Amino acid sequence: MTTTPRTPARRSPRALLVAFLAALASILAAVTLTAPPASARTQAPTATLTEVTNFGTNPSNLQMYLYVPASVTTRPAVVVAVHYCTGSGPAMYNGTEYASLADRYGFIVVYPSVTRASKCFDVASPQALRRGGGSDPVGIRSMVDWVTRTYNADTSRIFAVGISSGAMMTNVLLGNYPDVFAAGAAFAGVPFGCFATTNGSEWNSACANGTVTRTPQAWGDLVRGSYPGYTGSRPRMQLWHGTEDAVLRYPNFGEEIKQWTNVHGVSQTPAATDTPQSGWTRTRYGGTGDRAPVEAISLQGAGHDVYAWGMGERALTFFGLNSSGPAPGPQPGACKVTATTSPWSTGLTASVTITNTGTTAINGWKLGFTLPAGQTITGGWGATYTPASGAVTATNAAYNGSLAPNASVSIGYQANHTGNSAAPGGFTLNGAACTTG
């Protein structure tokens, strides 16, 4: 496998980018991102790829390519398929199976296409890392809005999938627009904000080399900071990475897991681990089924060319698009949580009741939830709360760690707020999503 040349520290950002593109282009030309032979396709597309112009606000002059199957479903889902560096929308159409899958399942595929010389998506500028800030994410959001208006698409079933630069953009889209995307699948990417630069460069060597590490809270804060004040549900994330990736190195995989488990307020300890096929290790966080909040697949010995024909079907399973009915959120566990707040001008008290709705006793519990932006816990009872803001984990006290079936425990906390005094909107108990009421 071609590896990234070692770059002297004195090279300019432009020289780094050229070296990166040369290495990546050789990989992509040789392996899986070119169109496979007809025999490899499970089904040839029955419609044609078309370009859409004048689709809305487009500050970075992206092109929009669209695939609408001959038999599109009523209120179809939308998959945004985001290409790799040196690629294009048509190359992504030809080199992946999403058009054939759209024929089978009736969804619509959007293929954004970069026009800047590098053919890489902007995942580095301050504009790209802020909701509505400008650059490529705004143009892609406009594409989604155009499709939902034109085809009466189901706004609860909008998904993003990307490879390399497109995987990085998938992280950015889910961070900037959690109210637009239901889930994403990132093949060989990096966490939201990892590639950030302030000098106009598209390339961040420290991130690419896997040397940027942060705490889960810090990674999660980068995502939350993209859309301050947002308290709604967050998109589910599926992550893929090869252990021998020489372009965007493997430590980025672990940093992505830190980030998205923190964003969802679930444990970094997997709720389930299995081996879907030889050399693969799949871990699921916050749930054990196909639609857990976070799913991560590590491919032993694989390089940057991690995407292979057939993986698109696995992404659709995570999205819930290759089965009947819309994709549900995380499946609730055997728990129910009710939460209310009593606010005053700059503070509040919250009362939380946890009920074990299962048939077996719980011995030791951790309740995960995300505080609305601007809230900071100043004290609590019935549990230990860490950290004081963002994605919080409440750990049982010594006297209330056992919950028999149908038993409940009440806890609470006091917090400061800057205007939003709402209760958290979702909870997990020992990593499993709870019903609320």
Coordinates of C-alpha atoms in Angstrom, one line a residue:
M1 CA 0.0 0.0 0.0
T2 CA 1.3 3.5 -0.8
T3 CA 2.1 5.4 2.3
T4 CA 2.3 9.2 3.0
P5 CA 5.8 10.6 2.3
R6 CA 7.6 12.0 5.4
T7 CA 7.4 15.8 5.2
P8 CA 10.1 18.1 6.6
A9 CA 8.7 20.5 9.1
R10 CA 9.8 23.5 7.0
R11 CA 7.4 22.6 4.1
S12 CA 4.6 25.0 3.6
P13 CA 0.9 24.0 4.1
R14 CA 0.5 24.0 0.3
A15 CA 3.4 21.5 -0.1
L16 CA 1.9 19.3 2.6
L17 CA -1.4 19.4 0.8
V18 CA 0.2 18.5 -2.5
A19 CA 2.0 15.5 -0.9
F20 CA -1.1 14.3 0.7
L21 CA -3.1 14.5 -2.5
A22 CA -0.5 12.6 -4.4
A23 CA -0.4 9.8 -1.9
L24 CA -4.2 9.7 -1.7
A25 CA -4.7 9.8 -5.4
S26 CA -2.4 6.8 -5.9
I27 CA -4.3 4.8 -3.3
L28 CA -7.7 5.6 -4.7
A29 CA -6.7 4.9 -8.3
A30 CA -5.5 1.5 -7.3
V31 CA -8.2 0.1 -5.1
T32 CA -11.8 0.4 -4.2
L33 CA -13.0 3.9 -5.1
T34 CA -13.1 3.3 -8.9
A35 CA -16.3 1.8 -10.4
P36 CA -16.3 -1.9 -10.0
P37 CA -17.0 -4.2 -12.9
A38 CA -20.6 -4.8 -13.8
S39 CA -20.4 -8.2 -12.3
A40 CA -19.7 -6.7 -8.9
R41 CA -22.9 -4.7 -8.9
T42 CA -25.8 -6.2 -7.2
Q43 CA -28.1 -4.2 -9.4
A44 CA -27.4 -1.7 -12.2
P45 CA -28.9 1.8 -11.6
T46 CA -32.1 2.2 -13.5
A47 CA -32.1 6.0 -13.6
T48 CA -29.4 8.5 -14.5
L49 CA -27.3 10.9 -12.6
T50 CA -28.3 14.6 -13.2
E51 CA -26.8 17.9 -12.2
V52 CA -28.9 20.4 -10.4
T53 CA -28.1 24.1 -10.5
N54 CA -29.5 27.1 -8.6
F55 CA -30.4 24.9 -5.6
G56 CA -29.9 27.6 -3.0
T57 CA -27.2 29.3 -1.0
N58 CA -23.9 28.0 -2.1
P59 CA -21.0 30.1 -0.8
S60 CA -18.2 27.8 -2.0
N61 CA -19.5 27.0 -5.5
L62 CA -20.2 23.3 -4.9
Q63 CA -21.9 21.3 -7.7
M64 CA -24.9 19.2 -6.9
Y65 CA -25.5 15.8 -8.6
L66 CA -28.7 13.9 -7.9
Y67 CA -29.9 10.3 -8.4
V68 CA -33.6 9.7 -8.2
P69 CA -34.5 6.0 -8.7
A70 CA -37.2 5.1 -11.2
S71 CA -39.4 3.8 -8.3
V72 CA -38.9 6.4 -5.5
T73 CA -40.9 5.8 -2.4
T74 CA -43.6 8.2 -1.1
R75 CA -41.8 10.7 1.2
P76 CA -38.4 9.2 0.4
A77 CA -35.4 9.2 2.6
V78 CA -32.3 11.1 1.4
V79 CA -28.7 9.9 1.5
V80 CA -25.9 12.5 1.0
A81 CA -22.9 10.6 -0.4
V82 CA -19.8 12.8 0.1
H83 CA -16.6 12.1 -2.0
Y84 CA -13.0 11.8 -1.1
C85 CA -10.1 14.2 -1.9
T86 CA -9.4 14.2 -5.7
G87 CA -12.9 12.8 -6.3
S88 CA -16.2 14.2 -7.5
G89 CA -19.9 13.6 -7.2
P90 CA -19.9 11.5 -10.5
A91 CA -16.9 9.5 -9.2
M92 CA -18.7 8.8 -6.0
Y93 CA -21.7 7.7 -8.0
N94 CA -19.7 5.4 -10.2
G95 CA -17.4 4.0 -7.4
T96 CA -20.0 3.2 -4.7
E97 CA -23.2 1.2 -4.7
Y98 CA -25.6 3.9 -3.3
A99 CA -27.4 4.4 -6.7
S100 CA -28.1 0.6 -7.0
L101 CA -29.2 0.6 -3.3
A102 CA -31.5 3.5 -4.0
D103 CA -33.1 1.5 -6.8
R104 CA -33.8 -1.3 -4.4
Y105 CA -35.0 0.7 -1.4
G106 CA -36.5 3.8 -3.0
F107 CA -34.4 6.6 -1.4
I108 CA -32.8 9.6 -3.2
V109 CA -29.0 10.2 -3.3
V110 CA -27.3 13.6 -3.3
Y111 CA -23.7 13.7 -4.5
P112 CA -22.0 17.0 -3.6
S113 CA -19.0 17.8 -5.7
V114 CA -16.1 20.2 -4.9
T115 CA -14.9 22.7 -7.5
R116 CA -11.8 24.0 -5.7
A117 CA -8.4 22.7 -7.1
S118 CA -7.7 20.2 -4.3
K119 CA -11.1 18.6 -4.7
C120 CA -11.2 18.2 -0.9
F121 CA -14.1 19.4 1.2
D122 CA -13.5 22.3 3.6
V123 CA -13.5 20.8 7.1
A124 CA -10.9 23.1 8.5
S125 CA -12.0 26.8 8.3
P126 CA -13.8 28.5 11.1
Q127 CA -16.7 29.1 8.7
A128 CA -17.1 25.4 8.0
L129 CA -17.1 24.5 11.7
R130 CA -20.0 26.7 12.7
R131 CA -23.7 26.2 11.8
G132 CA -24.6 28.5 9.0
G133 CA -21.1 30.0 9.0
G134 CA -20.4 29.5 5.3
S135 CA -18.4 27.3 3.0
D136 CA -19.2 23.7 2.0
P137 CA -21.6 22.7 4.8
V138 CA -24.0 25.5 4.0
G139 CA -24.1 24.5 0.3
I140 CA -24.8 20.8 1.2
R141 CA -27.5 22.0 3.6
S142 CA -29.1 23.9 0.6
M143 CA -28.9 20.7 -1.5
V144 CA -30.8 18.8 1.2
D145 CA -33.4 21.5 1.5
W146 CA -33.9 21.6 -2.3
V147 CA -34.5 17.8 -2.4
T148 CA -36.9 17.8 0.6
R149 CA -39.0 20.6 -1.1
T150 CA -38.9 19.2 -4.6
Y151 CA -39.6 15.5 -3.7
N152 CA -41.5 15.9 -0.4
A153 CA -38.7 13.9 1.2
D154 CA -39.0 12.7 4.8
T155 CA -37.1 15.3 6.9
S156 CA -36.7 12.7 9.7
R157 CA -34.7 10.4 7.4
I158 CA -31.8 12.5 6.1
F159 CA -28.4 10.7 6.2
A160 CA -24.8 11.4 5.3
V161 CA -22.1 9.0 4.3
G162 CA -18.6 9.9 3.3
I163 CA -15.1 8.5 2.5
S164 CA -11.9 10.2 3.7
S165 CA -12.5 13.9 3.1
G166 CA -16.1 13.0 2.8
A167 CA -15.9 11.2 6.1
M168 CA -14.5 14.3 7.7
M169 CA -17.4 16.3 6.2
T170 CA -19.9 13.7 7.5
N171 CA -18.6 14.5 11.0
V172 CA -19.0 18.2 10.3
L173 CA -22.5 17.9 8.9
L174 CA -23.7 16.0 11.9
G175 CA -22.1 18.5 14.2
N176 CA -23.4 21.6 12.4
Y177 CA -26.9 20.3 11.6
P178 CA -28.1 17.9 14.2
D179 CA -31.6 18.9 13.5
V180 CA -31.2 17.9 9.8
F181 CA -29.4 14.6 9.8
A182 CA -30.7 11.5 11.6
A183 CA -27.4 9.5 11.3
G184 CA -24.1 9.3 9.4
A185 CA -21.5 6.8 8.4
A186 CA -17.8 8.0 8.2
F187 CA -15.3 5.8 6.5
A188 CA -11.7 6.8 7.4
G189 CA -12.3 10.2 8.8
V190 CA -11.4 12.3 11.8
P191 CA -13.4 13.9 14.6
F192 CA -15.4 17.2 14.2
G193 CA -12.9 20.1 14.6
C194 CA -9.8 18.0 14.5
F195 CA -8.7 19.4 11.1
A196 CA -9.4 23.0 12.2
T197 CA -6.9 25.7 11.0
T198 CA -6.9 29.5 11.1
N199 CA -4.3 30.2 8.4
G200 CA -6.4 29.3 5.4
S201 CA -4.8 25.9 5.0
E202 CA -6.9 22.9 4.2
W203 CA -4.4 20.5 5.8
N204 CA -3.7 19.8 9.4
S205 CA -0.7 17.5 9.8
A206 CA -1.1 16.9 13.5
C207 CA -4.6 15.7 13.1
A208 CA -3.8 13.6 10.0
N209 CA -0.9 11.9 11.9
G210 CA -3.2 11.0 14.9
T211 CA -1.4 13.3 17.4
V212 CA -4.4 15.5 18.3
T213 CA -5.9 14.0 21.4
R214 CA -8.6 15.5 23.7
T215 CA -10.8 14.4 26.5
P216 CA -14.3 13.2 25.6
Q217 CA -15.7 16.3 27.1
A218 CA -13.5 18.6 25.0
W219 CA -14.3 16.8 21.8
G220 CA -18.0 16.9 22.7
D221 CA -17.8 20.6 23.4
L222 CA -16.5 21.2 19.9
V223 CA -19.6 19.7 18.5
R224 CA -21.9 21.4 20.9
G225 CA -20.2 24.7 20.2
S226 CA -21.1 24.5 16.5
Y227 CA -24.7 25.1 17.4
P228 CA -24.9 26.8 20.8
G229 CA -28.2 26.4 22.6
Y230 CA -29.3 23.3 20.7
T231 CA -31.0 20.8 23.1
G232 CA -32.6 18.4 20.7
S233 CA -31.6 14.9 19.8
R234 CA -28.3 14.2 18.2
P235 CA -27.6 12.1 15.0
R236 CA -26.4 8.5 15.4
M237 CA -22.9 7.9 14.1
Q238 CA -21.2 4.9 12.5
L239 CA -17.4 5.0 12.3
W240 CA -15.1 2.9 10.1
H241 CA -11.2 2.8 10.2
G242 CA -8.3 0.6 9.1
T243 CA -5.6 0.0 11.6
E244 CA -2.9 0.6 9.0
D245 CA -4.3 3.9 7.6
A246 CA -1.2 5.9 6.6
V247 CA -3.1 9.0 5.5
L248 CA -5.5 9.7 8.4
R249 CA -3.9 7.5 11.0
Y250 CA -5.8 5.1 13.3
P251 CA -5.7 7.1 16.5
N252 CA -8.3 9.3 15.0
F253 CA -10.8 6.4 15.2
G254 CA -10.5 6.3 19.0
E255 CA -10.9 10.1 19.2
E256 CA -14.0 9.9 17.1
I257 CA -15.5 7.4 19.5
K258 CA -14.7 9.6 22.4
Q259 CA -16.4 12.5 20.7
W260 CA -19.6 10.9 19.7
T261 CA -20.2 8.9 22.8
N262 CA -19.8 12.1 24.8
V263 CA -22.2 14.0 22.5
H264 CA -24.7 11.3 23.1
G265 CA -24.0 11.1 26.8
V266 CA -23.3 7.3 26.7
S267 CA -20.6 5.3 28.2
Q268 CA -17.3 4.8 26.4
T269 CA -17.5 1.2 27.5
P270 CA -19.1 -0.8 24.6
A271 CA -22.5 -2.2 25.3
A272 CA -21.7 -4.9 22.7
T273 CA -18.7 -6.2 20.9
D274 CA -18.6 -8.7 18.0
T275 CA -16.8 -9.7 14.8
P276 CA -19.1 -9.3 11.8
Q277 CA -16.4 -10.9 9.6
S278 CA -12.8 -11.9 9.8
G279 CA -10.5 -9.0 10.8
W280 CA -13.4 -6.7 11.8
T281 CA -14.1 -5.7 15.4
R282 CA -17.4 -3.9 15.9
T283 CA -18.2 -2.1 19.1
R284 CA -21.6 -0.5 19.9
Y285 CA -22.1 2.2 22.5
G286 CA -25.4 3.2 24.3
G287 CA -27.2 0.2 22.8
T288 CA -26.7 -3.3 21.5
G289 CA -28.8 -3.4 18.3
D290 CA -28.2 -2.3 14.7
R291 CA -29.1 1.3 15.5
A292 CA -27.1 2.1 18.6
P293 CA -26.2 5.7 19.2
V294 CA -22.6 5.0 18.1
E295 CA -21.2 2.0 16.2
A296 CA -17.5 1.7 15.4
I297 CA -15.9 -0.9 13.1
S298 CA -12.1 -1.4 13.2
L299 CA -10.6 -3.3 10.3
Q300 CA -7.4 -5.1 11.2
G301 CA -4.6 -4.5 8.6
A302 CA -6.7 -2.2 6.4
G303 CA -5.2 1.0 5.1
H304 CA -6.9 4.3 4.0
D305 CA -8.7 2.4 1.2
V306 CA -11.1 1.1 3.8
Y307 CA -14.3 1.4 1.8
A308 CA -15.2 -1.7 -0.2
W309 CA -18.2 -2.8 -2.2
G310 CA -20.9 -4.1 0.1
M311 CA -20.2 -1.7 3.0
G312 CA -22.9 0.6 1.7
E313 CA -25.5 -2.0 2.7
R314 CA -24.1 -2.1 6.2
A315 CA -24.4 1.7 6.4
L316 CA -28.0 1.4 5.3
T317 CA -28.6 -1.2 8.1
F318 CA -27.3 1.3 10.6
F319 CA -29.6 4.0 9.0
G320 CA -32.6 1.7 9.0
L321 CA -33.1 2.1 5.2
N322 CA -32.9 -1.5 4.1
S323 CA -35.9 -2.6 6.2
S324 CA -39.5 -1.6 6.2
G325 CA -40.5 1.6 7.9
P326 CA -38.5 4.7 9.0
A327 CA -35.4 4.3 11.0
P328 CA -36.2 4.6 14.7
G329 CA -33.9 6.2 17.2
P330 CA -32.0 4.2 19.8
Q331 CA -34.1 1.4 21.1
P332 CA -35.1 2.1 24.8
G333 CA -33.7 -0.1 27.5
A334 CA -35.5 -1.4 30.5
C335 CA -35.7 1.9 32.2
K336 CA -37.9 5.0 32.4
V337 CA -36.9 8.5 33.5
T338 CA -39.0 11.5 34.4
A339 CA -37.4 14.9 35.0
T340 CA -38.8 18.3 35.9
T341 CA -37.2 21.6 36.8
S342 CA -38.2 24.5 39.1
P343 CA -36.4 27.6 37.8
W344 CA -35.8 31.1 39.0
S345 CA -34.0 34.0 37.4
T346 CA -30.5 32.5 37.1
G347 CA -30.9 29.1 38.7
L348 CA -33.0 26.0 38.9
T349 CA -33.5 22.7 40.8
A350 CA -34.2 19.5 38.9
S351 CA -36.0 16.4 40.2
V352 CA -35.2 13.1 38.4
T353 CA -36.9 9.8 38.9
I354 CA -35.4 6.6 37.6
T355 CA -37.5 3.4 37.3
N356 CA -36.3 -0.1 36.5
T357 CA -38.9 -1.4 34.0
G358 CA -37.0 -4.6 33.4
T359 CA -37.4 -8.0 35.0
T360 CA -34.0 -8.2 36.7
A361 CA -32.5 -6.2 39.4
I362 CA -29.9 -3.4 38.6
N363 CA -26.9 -3.4 41.0
G364 CA -25.0 -0.2 40.4
W365 CA -26.2 2.4 37.9
K366 CA -24.9 5.4 35.9
L367 CA -27.4 7.8 34.4
G368 CA -26.2 9.7 31.4
F369 CA -27.8 12.9 30.1
T370 CA -26.8 16.2 28.4
L371 CA -27.6 19.5 30.1
P372 CA -29.0 22.2 27.9
A373 CA -26.5 24.8 26.9
G374 CA -25.8 27.4 29.5
Q375 CA -26.6 25.1 32.5
T376 CA -24.0 24.2 35.1
I377 CA -24.6 21.9 38.1
T378 CA -23.7 23.5 41.4
G379 CA -24.8 20.7 43.7
G380 CA -26.8 17.6 43.8
W381 CA -28.3 14.8 45.9
G382 CA -28.8 11.1 45.5
A383 CA -25.9 10.7 43.1
T384 CA -22.4 12.1 42.1
Y385 CA -22.6 14.3 39.0
T386 CA -19.6 14.6 36.7
P387 CA -18.8 16.9 34.8
A388 CA -20.8 19.9 35.9
S389 CA -22.0 20.8 32.3
G390 CA -22.4 19.2 28.9
A391 CA -22.7 15.4 28.8
V392 CA -23.2 14.5 32.5
T393 CA -23.0 11.1 34.3
A394 CA -24.9 10.7 37.5
T395 CA -23.5 7.8 39.5
N396 CA -25.5 6.1 42.3
A397 CA -24.8 6.8 46.0
A398 CA -23.8 4.0 48.3
Y399 CA -27.3 3.6 49.6
N400 CA -29.4 3.6 46.4
G401 CA -27.3 1.5 43.9
S402 CA -29.8 -1.4 43.8
L403 CA -33.0 -1.2 41.9
A404 CA -35.4 -4.1 41.9
P405 CA -37.8 -4.7 39.0
N406 CA -40.4 -1.9 39.0
A407 CA -38.5 0.0 41.7
S408 CA -37.7 3.7 41.4
V409 CA -35.1 6.1 42.9
S410 CA -35.4 9.9 43.0
I411 CA -32.3 12.1 42.7
G412 CA -31.8 15.8 41.9
Y413 CA -29.5 18.7 41.3
Q414 CA -29.3 22.4 41.5
A415 CA -27.9 24.4 38.5
N416 CA -27.2 27.8 37.2
H417 CA -28.6 28.8 33.8
T418 CA -28.2 31.6 31.3
G419 CA -31.8 31.6 30.1
N420 CA -32.6 28.0 29.2
S421 CA -34.0 26.3 32.3
A422 CA -35.3 23.1 30.6
A423 CA -34.8 19.6 31.8
P424 CA -32.6 17.3 29.7
G425 CA -34.4 15.7 26.8
G426 CA -32.9 12.2 26.9
F427 CA -31.3 9.7 29.3
T428 CA -29.3 6.5 29.3
L429 CA -29.0 4.0 32.2
N430 CA -25.8 2.0 32.1
G431 CA -25.4 2.9 28.5
A432 CA -29.0 1.9 27.4
A433 CA -31.5 4.5 26.2
C434 CA -34.4 5.0 28.6
T435 CA -38.0 6.0 27.8
T436 CA -39.0 9.4 29.2
G437 CA -42.3 10.6 30.6

